PDB file of C-alpha atoms in Angstrom:
ATOM      1  CA  MET A 234     101.314 114.628  68.089  1.00 96.00           C
ATOM      2  CA  ARG A 235      98.588 116.577  69.858  1.00 98.00           C
ATOM      3  CA  LEU A 236      95.845 117.903  67.565  1.00 99.00           C
ATOM      4  CA  ALA A 237      93.048 120.264  68.572  1.00 99.00           C
ATOM      5  CA  ILE A 238      89.807 119.720  66.623  1.00 98.00           C
ATOM      6  CA  THR A 239      87.225 122.496  66.737  1.00 98.00           C
ATOM      7  CA  SER A 240      83.585 122.992  65.847  1.00 98.00           C
ATOM      8  CA  VAL A 241      81.249 125.986  66.014  1.00 97.00           C
ATOM      9  CA  ALA A 242      78.300 123.564  65.819  1.00 95.00           C
ATOM     10  CA  GLY A 243      78.890 121.903  69.192  1.00 96.00           C
ATOM     11  CA  HIS A 244      81.309 119.564  70.929  1.00 97.00           C
ATOM     12  CA  PRO A 245      83.505 117.891  68.272  1.00 97.00           C
ATOM     13  CA  LEU A 246      83.278 114.479  69.956  1.00 96.00           C
ATOM     14  CA  ASP A 247      79.482 114.508  70.083  1.00 95.00           C
ATOM     15  CA  VAL A 248      78.115 112.309  67.276  1.00 90.00           C
ATOM     16  CA  GLY A 249      75.329 114.847  66.826  1.00 90.00           C
ATOM     17  CA  THR A 250      77.827 117.506  65.743  1.00 92.00           C
ATOM     18  CA  TRP A 251      78.316 117.982  61.991  1.00 90.00           C
ATOM     19  CA  SER A 252      76.910 114.522  61.172  1.00 85.00           C
ATOM     20  CA  ALA A 253      79.552 112.930  63.434  1.00 90.00           C
ATOM     21  CA  ALA A 254      82.376 113.855  61.030  1.00 92.00           C
ATOM     22  CA  PRO A 255      84.728 115.325  63.687  1.00 94.00           C
ATOM     23  CA  ALA A 256      83.874 112.528  66.133  1.00 94.00           C
ATOM     24  CA  ASN A 257      84.632 109.848  63.553  1.00 92.00           C
ATOM     25  CA  LEU A 258      87.867 111.547  62.525  1.00 94.00           C
ATOM     26  CA  SER A 259      88.948 111.935  66.146  1.00 95.00           C
ATOM     27  CA  ALA A 260      88.335 108.243  66.808  1.00 94.00           C
ATOM     28  CA  ALA A 261      90.346 107.245  63.740  1.00 93.00           C
ATOM     29  CA  LEU A 262      93.245 109.523  64.682  1.00 96.00           C
ATOM     30  CA  LYS A 263      93.270 108.245  68.255  1.00 97.00           C
ATOM     31  CA  ARG A 264      93.738 104.734  66.883  1.00 96.00           C
ATOM     32  CA  ARG A 265      96.841 106.102  65.186  1.00 96.00           C
ATOM     33  CA  THR A 266      98.093 107.427  68.547  1.00 97.00           C
ATOM     34  CA  VAL A 267      97.265 111.072  67.843  1.00 98.00           C
ATOM     35  CA  ASP A 268      96.316 112.894  71.041  1.00 98.00           C
ATOM     36  CA  ILE A 269      93.033 114.750  70.420  1.00 98.00           C
ATOM     37  CA  VAL A 270      91.964 117.957  72.150  1.00 98.00           C
ATOM     38  CA  ALA A 271      88.304 118.757  71.473  1.00 98.00           C
ATOM     39  CA  VAL A 272      87.403 122.452  71.354  1.00 98.00           C
ATOM     40  CA  ASP A 273      83.750 123.481  71.296  1.00 98.00           C
ATOM     41  CA  SER A 274      83.843 126.994  69.840  1.00 98.00           C
ATOM     42  CA  SER A 275      80.085 127.585  69.998  1.00 96.00           C
ATOM     43  CA  LEU A 276      80.755 129.928  72.884  1.00 94.00           C
ATOM     44  CA  LEU A 277      78.766 133.047  71.991  1.00 96.00           C
ATOM     45  CA  THR A 278      76.247 134.019  74.656  1.00 96.00           C
ATOM     46  CA  ARG A 279      72.923 135.714  73.976  1.00 96.00           C
ATOM     47  CA  ILE A 280      74.467 139.011  75.038  1.00 98.00           C
ATOM     48  CA  ASP A 281      77.416 138.459  72.682  1.00 97.00           C
ATOM     49  CA  LYS A 282      75.046 137.773  69.808  1.00 97.00           C
ATOM     50  CA  ALA A 283      72.879 140.782  70.646  1.00 98.00           C
ATOM     51  CA  VAL A 284      75.874 143.128  70.662  1.00 98.00           C
ATOM     52  CA  MET A 285      77.196 141.665  67.411  1.00 98.00           C
ATOM     53  CA  ALA A 286      73.742 141.836  65.831  1.00 98.00           C
ATOM     54  CA  ALA A 287      73.557 145.537  66.674  1.00 98.00           C
ATOM     55  CA  GLY A 288      76.970 146.050  65.106  1.00 97.00           C
ATOM     56  CA  ASN A 289      75.883 144.210  61.981  1.00 97.00           C
ATOM     57  CA  SER A 290      72.779 146.382  61.680  1.00 96.00           C
ATOM     58  CA  MET A 291      74.875 149.547  61.952  1.00 96.00           C
ATOM     59  CA  ARG A 292      77.101 148.293  59.119  1.00 95.00           C
ATOM     60  CA  GLY A 293      74.198 147.248  56.919  1.00 95.00           C
ATOM     61  CA  TYR A 294      74.862 143.552  57.459  1.00 97.00           C
ATOM     62  CA  PRO A 295      72.185 141.004  58.463  1.00 97.00           C
ATOM     63  CA  TRP A 296      71.565 141.156  62.207  1.00 97.00           C
ATOM     64  CA  ASN A 297      70.631 137.469  62.442  1.00 95.00           C
ATOM     65  CA  ALA A 298      73.794 136.024  60.875  1.00 96.00           C
ATOM     66  CA  VAL A 299      76.578 137.187  63.174  1.00 98.00           C
ATOM     67  CA  SER A 300      78.690 134.026  62.846  1.00 97.00           C
ATOM     68  CA  TRP A 301      79.684 134.905  59.293  1.00 98.00           C
ATOM     69  CA  PHE A 302      81.200 138.274  60.208  1.00 98.00           C
ATOM     70  CA  ALA A 303      84.446 139.500  61.736  1.00 98.00           C
ATOM     71  CA  PRO A 304      83.540 140.057  65.429  1.00 98.00           C
ATOM     72  CA  ALA A 305      82.256 136.501  65.908  1.00 98.00           C
ATOM     73  CA  ARG A 306      85.095 135.001  63.891  1.00 98.00           C
ATOM     74  CA  GLN A 307      87.702 136.920  65.894  1.00 98.00           C
ATOM     75  CA  ARG A 308      86.127 136.021  69.234  1.00 98.00           C
ATOM     76  CA  ARG A 309      85.984 132.337  68.373  1.00 98.00           C
ATOM     77  CA  GLY A 310      89.442 132.345  66.807  1.00 98.00           C
ATOM     78  CA  ALA A 311      90.971 133.894  69.923  1.00 98.00           C
ATOM     79  CA  TYR A 312      89.228 131.285  72.083  1.00 98.00           C
ATOM     80  CA  VAL A 313      90.493 128.445  69.886  1.00 99.00           C
ATOM     81  CA  ALA A 314      94.042 129.808  70.016  1.00 99.00           C
ATOM     82  CA  GLU A 315      93.922 130.137  73.808  1.00 98.00           C
ATOM     83  CA  ARG A 316      92.563 126.612  74.274  1.00 98.00           C
ATOM     84  CA  ALA A 317      95.139 125.176  71.866  1.00 98.00           C
ATOM     85  CA  ARG A 318      98.017 126.891  73.665  1.00 98.00           C
ATOM     86  CA  ARG A 319      96.767 125.799  77.082  1.00 98.00           C
ATOM     87  CA  ALA A 320      96.476 122.188  75.912  1.00 98.00           C
ATOM     88  CA  GLY A 321      99.883 122.211  74.254  1.00 98.00           C
ATOM     89  CA  ALA A 322      98.419 121.348  70.852  1.00 98.00           C
ATOM     90  CA  ASP A 323     100.851 121.156  67.958  1.00 98.00           C
ATOM     91  CA  HIS A 324      98.205 122.027  65.377  1.00 99.00           C
ATOM     92  CA  VAL A 325      94.521 122.945  65.102  1.00 99.00           C
ATOM     93  CA  LEU A 326      92.026 121.418  62.681  1.00 99.00           C
ATOM     94  CA  CYS A 327      88.999 123.685  62.258  1.00 99.00           C
ATOM     95  CA  THR A 328      85.825 122.183  60.820  1.00 97.00           C
ATOM     96  CA  GLY A 329      85.037 125.240  58.738  1.00 96.00           C
ATOM     97  CA  SER A 330      86.386 128.763  58.467  1.00 98.00           C
ATOM     98  CA  LEU A 331      84.358 130.481  61.205  1.00 98.00           C
ATOM     99  CA  ASP A 332      86.699 129.890  64.166  1.00 98.00           C
ATOM    100  CA  VAL A 333      90.203 129.835  62.725  1.00 99.00           C
ATOM    101  CA  PRO A 334      92.960 131.327  64.928  1.00 98.00           C
ATOM    102  CA  LEU A 335      93.941 133.756  62.172  1.00 97.00           C
ATOM    103  CA  GLY A 336      96.615 136.271  63.116  1.00 95.00           C
ATOM    104  CA  THR A 337      97.930 134.221  66.040  1.00 96.00           C
ATOM    105  CA  ASP A 338     100.990 132.026  66.467  1.00 96.00           C
ATOM    106  CA  VAL A 339      98.826 128.885  66.399  1.00 98.00           C
ATOM    107  CA  PRO A 340      99.071 126.896  63.124  1.00 98.00           C
ATOM    108  CA  TYR A 341      95.791 125.602  61.743  1.00 99.00           C
ATOM    109  CA  SER A 342      94.189 123.694  58.906  1.00 99.00           C
ATOM    110  CA  ILE A 343      90.580 123.749  57.690  1.00 99.00           C
ATOM    111  CA  TRP A 344      88.306 120.800  56.905  1.00 98.00           C
ATOM    112  CA  MET A 345      85.251 121.994  55.028  1.00 98.00           C
ATOM    113  CA  ASP A 346      82.216 120.727  53.140  1.00 95.00           C
ATOM    114  CA  ASN A 347      81.506 123.915  51.166  1.00 96.00           C
ATOM    115  CA  THR A 348      82.828 127.383  50.427  1.00 98.00           C
ATOM    116  CA  TRP A 349      81.089 130.718  50.765  1.00 98.00           C
ATOM    117  CA  ASN A 350      81.542 131.322  47.048  1.00 98.00           C
ATOM    118  CA  LEU A 351      79.716 128.112  46.154  1.00 97.00           C
ATOM    119  CA  LEU A 352      76.974 128.849  48.679  1.00 96.00           C
ATOM    120  CA  ARG A 353      76.361 132.413  47.516  1.00 96.00           C
ATOM    121  CA  ASN A 354      75.991 131.205  43.937  1.00 95.00           C
ATOM    122  CA  SER A 355      73.622 128.362  44.803  1.00 91.00           C
ATOM    123  CA  ARG A 356      69.829 128.223  44.940  1.00 85.00           C
ATOM    124  CA  VAL A 357      69.946 128.284  48.736  1.00 85.00           C
ATOM    125  CA  ALA A 358      72.164 131.372  49.019  1.00 92.00           C
ATOM    126  CA  PRO A 359      71.542 133.560  52.084  1.00 93.00           C
ATOM    127  CA  ARG A 360      69.628 136.727  51.281  1.00 94.00           C
ATOM    128  CA  PHE A 361      72.421 139.133  52.129  1.00 96.00           C
ATOM    129  CA  SER A 362      73.182 142.414  50.414  1.00 96.00           C
ATOM    130  CA  THR A 363      75.981 142.391  47.860  1.00 97.00           C
ATOM    131  CA  THR A 364      78.145 144.340  50.314  1.00 97.00           C
ATOM    132  CA  ALA A 365      77.588 141.750  53.032  1.00 98.00           C
ATOM    133  CA  MET A 366      78.200 138.902  50.571  1.00 98.00           C
ATOM    134  CA  ASP A 367      81.499 140.448  49.531  1.00 98.00           C
ATOM    135  CA  GLU A 368      82.576 140.983  53.138  1.00 98.00           C
ATOM    136  CA  VAL A 369      81.995 137.333  54.017  1.00 98.00           C
ATOM    137  CA  ASP A 370      83.906 136.328  50.900  1.00 99.00           C
ATOM    138  CA  ARG A 371      86.824 138.519  51.973  1.00 99.00           C
ATOM    139  CA  LEU A 372      86.835 136.957  55.439  1.00 99.00           C
ATOM    140  CA  GLU A 373      86.677 133.457  53.969  1.00 99.00           C
ATOM    141  CA  ARG A 374      89.587 134.277  51.668  1.00 99.00           C
ATOM    142  CA  SER A 375      91.689 135.454  54.617  1.00 99.00           C
ATOM    143  CA  ALA A 376      90.876 132.348  56.658  1.00 99.00           C
ATOM    144  CA  LEU A 377      91.801 130.026  53.797  1.00 99.00           C
ATOM    145  CA  ALA A 378      94.973 131.960  52.975  1.00 98.00           C
ATOM    146  CA  GLY A 379      96.197 131.531  56.552  1.00 98.00           C
ATOM    147  CA  ALA A 380      95.644 127.774  56.661  1.00 99.00           C
ATOM    148  CA  ALA A 381      98.594 125.412  56.416  1.00 99.00           C
ATOM    149  CA  THR A 382      96.348 122.901  54.648  1.00 99.00           C
ATOM    150  CA  VAL A 383      92.759 122.933  53.393  1.00 99.00           C
ATOM    151  CA  LEU A 384      90.892 119.611  53.355  1.00 98.00           C
ATOM    152  CA  THR A 385      87.584 119.377  51.507  1.00 98.00           C
ATOM    153  CA  PHE A 386      84.751 116.872  51.429  1.00 95.00           C
ATOM    154  CA  SER A 387      84.623 116.840  47.624  1.00 95.00           C
ATOM    155  CA  ALA A 388      86.631 117.621  44.516  1.00 97.00           C
ATOM    156  CA  HIS A 389      84.397 120.479  43.365  1.00 97.00           C
ATOM    157  CA  VAL A 390      84.906 122.266  46.696  1.00 98.00           C
ATOM    158  CA  ARG A 391      88.654 121.763  46.367  1.00 98.00           C
ATOM    159  CA  ASP A 392      88.528 123.230  42.873  1.00 98.00           C
ATOM    160  CA  ASP A 393      86.721 126.322  44.165  1.00 98.00           C
ATOM    161  CA  VAL A 394      89.225 126.836  46.980  1.00 99.00           C
ATOM    162  CA  VAL A 395      91.997 126.813  44.379  1.00 99.00           C
ATOM    163  CA  ALA A 396      90.255 128.719  41.570  1.00 99.00           C
ATOM    164  CA  HIS A 397      88.231 131.337  43.441  1.00 99.00           C
ATOM    165  CA  TYR A 398      90.188 131.754  46.666  1.00 99.00           C
ATOM    166  CA  GLU A 399      93.572 131.259  44.988  1.00 98.00           C
ATOM    167  CA  VAL A 400      94.975 128.906  47.616  1.00 99.00           C
ATOM    168  CA  PRO A 401      97.971 127.060  46.111  1.00 98.00           C
ATOM    169  CA  SER A 402      96.826 123.670  44.845  1.00 98.00           C
ATOM    170  CA  GLU A 403      99.566 121.820  46.728  1.00 98.00           C
ATOM    171  CA  ARG A 404      97.916 122.911  49.998  1.00 99.00           C
ATOM    172  CA  VAL A 405      94.378 121.758  49.125  1.00 99.00           C
ATOM    173  CA  PHE A 406      93.212 118.129  49.202  1.00 98.00           C
ATOM    174  CA  ALA A 407      89.820 116.489  48.640  1.00 97.00           C
ATOM    175  CA  VAL A 408      89.639 113.879  51.407  1.00 95.00           C
ATOM    176  CA  GLY A 409      85.936 113.143  51.870  1.00 92.00           C
ATOM    177  CA  CYS A 410      83.786 113.359  54.996  1.00 88.00           C
ATOM    178  CA  GLY A 411      85.147 110.329  56.824  1.00 74.00           C
ATOM    179  CA  SER A 412      82.073 108.142  56.388  1.00 66.00           C
ATOM    180  CA  GLY A 413      83.765 105.846  53.889  1.00 59.00           C
ATOM    181  CA  GLU A 414      81.901 103.948  51.196  1.00 59.00           C
ATOM    182  CA  LEU A 415      78.270 103.559  52.228  1.00 60.00           C
ATOM    183  CA  ALA A 416      76.824 100.198  51.213  1.00 68.00           C
ATOM    184  CA  PRO A 417      73.487 100.395  49.371  1.00 71.00           C
ATOM    185  CA  PHE A 418      70.366  99.014  51.050  1.00 72.00           C
ATOM    186  CA  GLU A 419      69.531  95.659  49.459  1.00 79.00           C
ATOM    187  CA  GLY A 420      66.512  94.635  51.536  1.00 80.00           C
ATOM    188  CA  GLU A 421      62.823  94.888  50.708  1.00 78.00           C
ATOM    189  CA  LYS A 422      61.470  98.413  51.117  1.00 71.00           C
ATOM    190  CA  ASP A 423      58.082  98.982  52.737  1.00 70.00           C
ATOM    191  CA  TYR A 424      56.784 102.353  51.594  1.00 64.00           C
ATOM    192  CA  ALA A 425      53.358 101.858  53.228  1.00 69.00           C
ATOM    193  CA  ASN A 426      54.531 101.433  56.803  1.00 70.00           C
ATOM    194  CA  GLY A 427      57.850 103.212  56.900  1.00 64.00           C
ATOM    195  CA  HIS A 428      58.378 105.825  59.605  1.00 67.00           C
ATOM    196  CA  LEU A 429      60.591 107.974  57.383  1.00 68.00           C
ATOM    197  CA  LEU A 430      59.492 108.854  53.861  1.00 68.00           C
ATOM    198  CA  LEU A 431      61.827 111.702  52.943  1.00 73.00           C
ATOM    199  CA  VAL A 432      64.811 113.585  54.284  1.00 70.00           C
ATOM    200  CA  ALA A 433      65.381 116.999  52.714  1.00 72.00           C
ATOM    201  CA  LYS A 434      67.419 119.533  54.637  1.00 64.00           C
ATOM    202  CA  HIS A 435      66.889 122.006  51.801  1.00 65.00           C
ATOM    203  CA  LEU A 436      65.601 122.031  48.198  1.00 70.00           C
ATOM    204  CA  PHE A 437      62.415 120.359  49.461  1.00 77.00           C
ATOM    205  CA  ALA A 438      60.460 120.688  46.205  1.00 76.00           C
ATOM    206  CA  GLU A 439      63.379 119.666  43.995  1.00 72.00           C
ATOM    207  CA  LYS A 440      63.819 116.469  46.038  1.00 76.00           C
ATOM    208  CA  GLY A 441      60.183 115.476  45.617  1.00 81.00           C
ATOM    209  CA  GLY A 442      58.768 116.765  48.868  1.00 82.00           C
ATOM    210  CA  GLU A 443      55.613 118.155  47.291  1.00 85.00           C
ATOM    211  CA  ILE A 444      54.955 114.840  45.532  1.00 85.00           C
ATOM    212  CA  VAL A 445      55.242 113.004  48.856  1.00 80.00           C
ATOM    213  CA  LEU A 446      52.805 115.412  50.521  1.00 83.00           C
ATOM    214  CA  ALA A 447      50.323 115.051  47.674  1.00 85.00           C
ATOM    215  CA  ALA A 448      50.427 111.270  47.999  1.00 80.00           C
ATOM    216  CA  LEU A 449      49.636 111.216  51.726  1.00 76.00           C
TER     217      LEU A 449
END
C-alpha cells in the first residue's frame, strides 16, 4: 500500500512538525512495509495569504486567519490531491482538516488532536465573529463528512466528532498520538539549577506561570 501523509505545519517527516506525530507514524508504517509519500501542504506564499486576507476582510472574516477558511482549504486540498495522484497513492492521511482533498476522486482520512467545536467553546477560542465561527464549523463538518475514517488523539475528541459533527461512530476511532506510554521521571529533580522551569503553550496563568515568575 502507498499512503500519502500530509501536514499544513511543515514537512510530515520532520520531527519538528506537529510534535513528531506524523514522523513517528510514518516510521512505524514503513516498518510494516507501507510505502509513505510525505506531502508538505504549507504551500501558501505571502501573496497567496495577502489575497486571501483581503477576501476574508471583505466577507467580515478575520484577515489574519486565512488557513481556517475555504480559499486556503481548497488550494491546499487541490495540491494534496495532485501530489497523491502523481505519486500513485492509494489513500491520503491528513493531519487535520485544513488540507483535505474534499470533492476530488482521492480518498482520505483525518488524524486530529482537536475539533473546531471544542476549540471555539474553550478558554483559548479564537476571537472570531459568530458568523466566522459558524463558517469554520461548516467547513470542518464538510471535511469530516468526506473522510473515509477519522482518527483522534483522545476519546473526548472522538465523542465530539460523533456527537457534534454527526460522523457515524463506526468511522471514528480514538487512537492516540503515537507517542505510546510515557514513563514517569523517577530521578532526583533539581529545581534550583534546572534550565527549564515551565512549559505552557497556552493557559499560562492556570498552569502556574505567574507563580513561577513571582518566585524568580
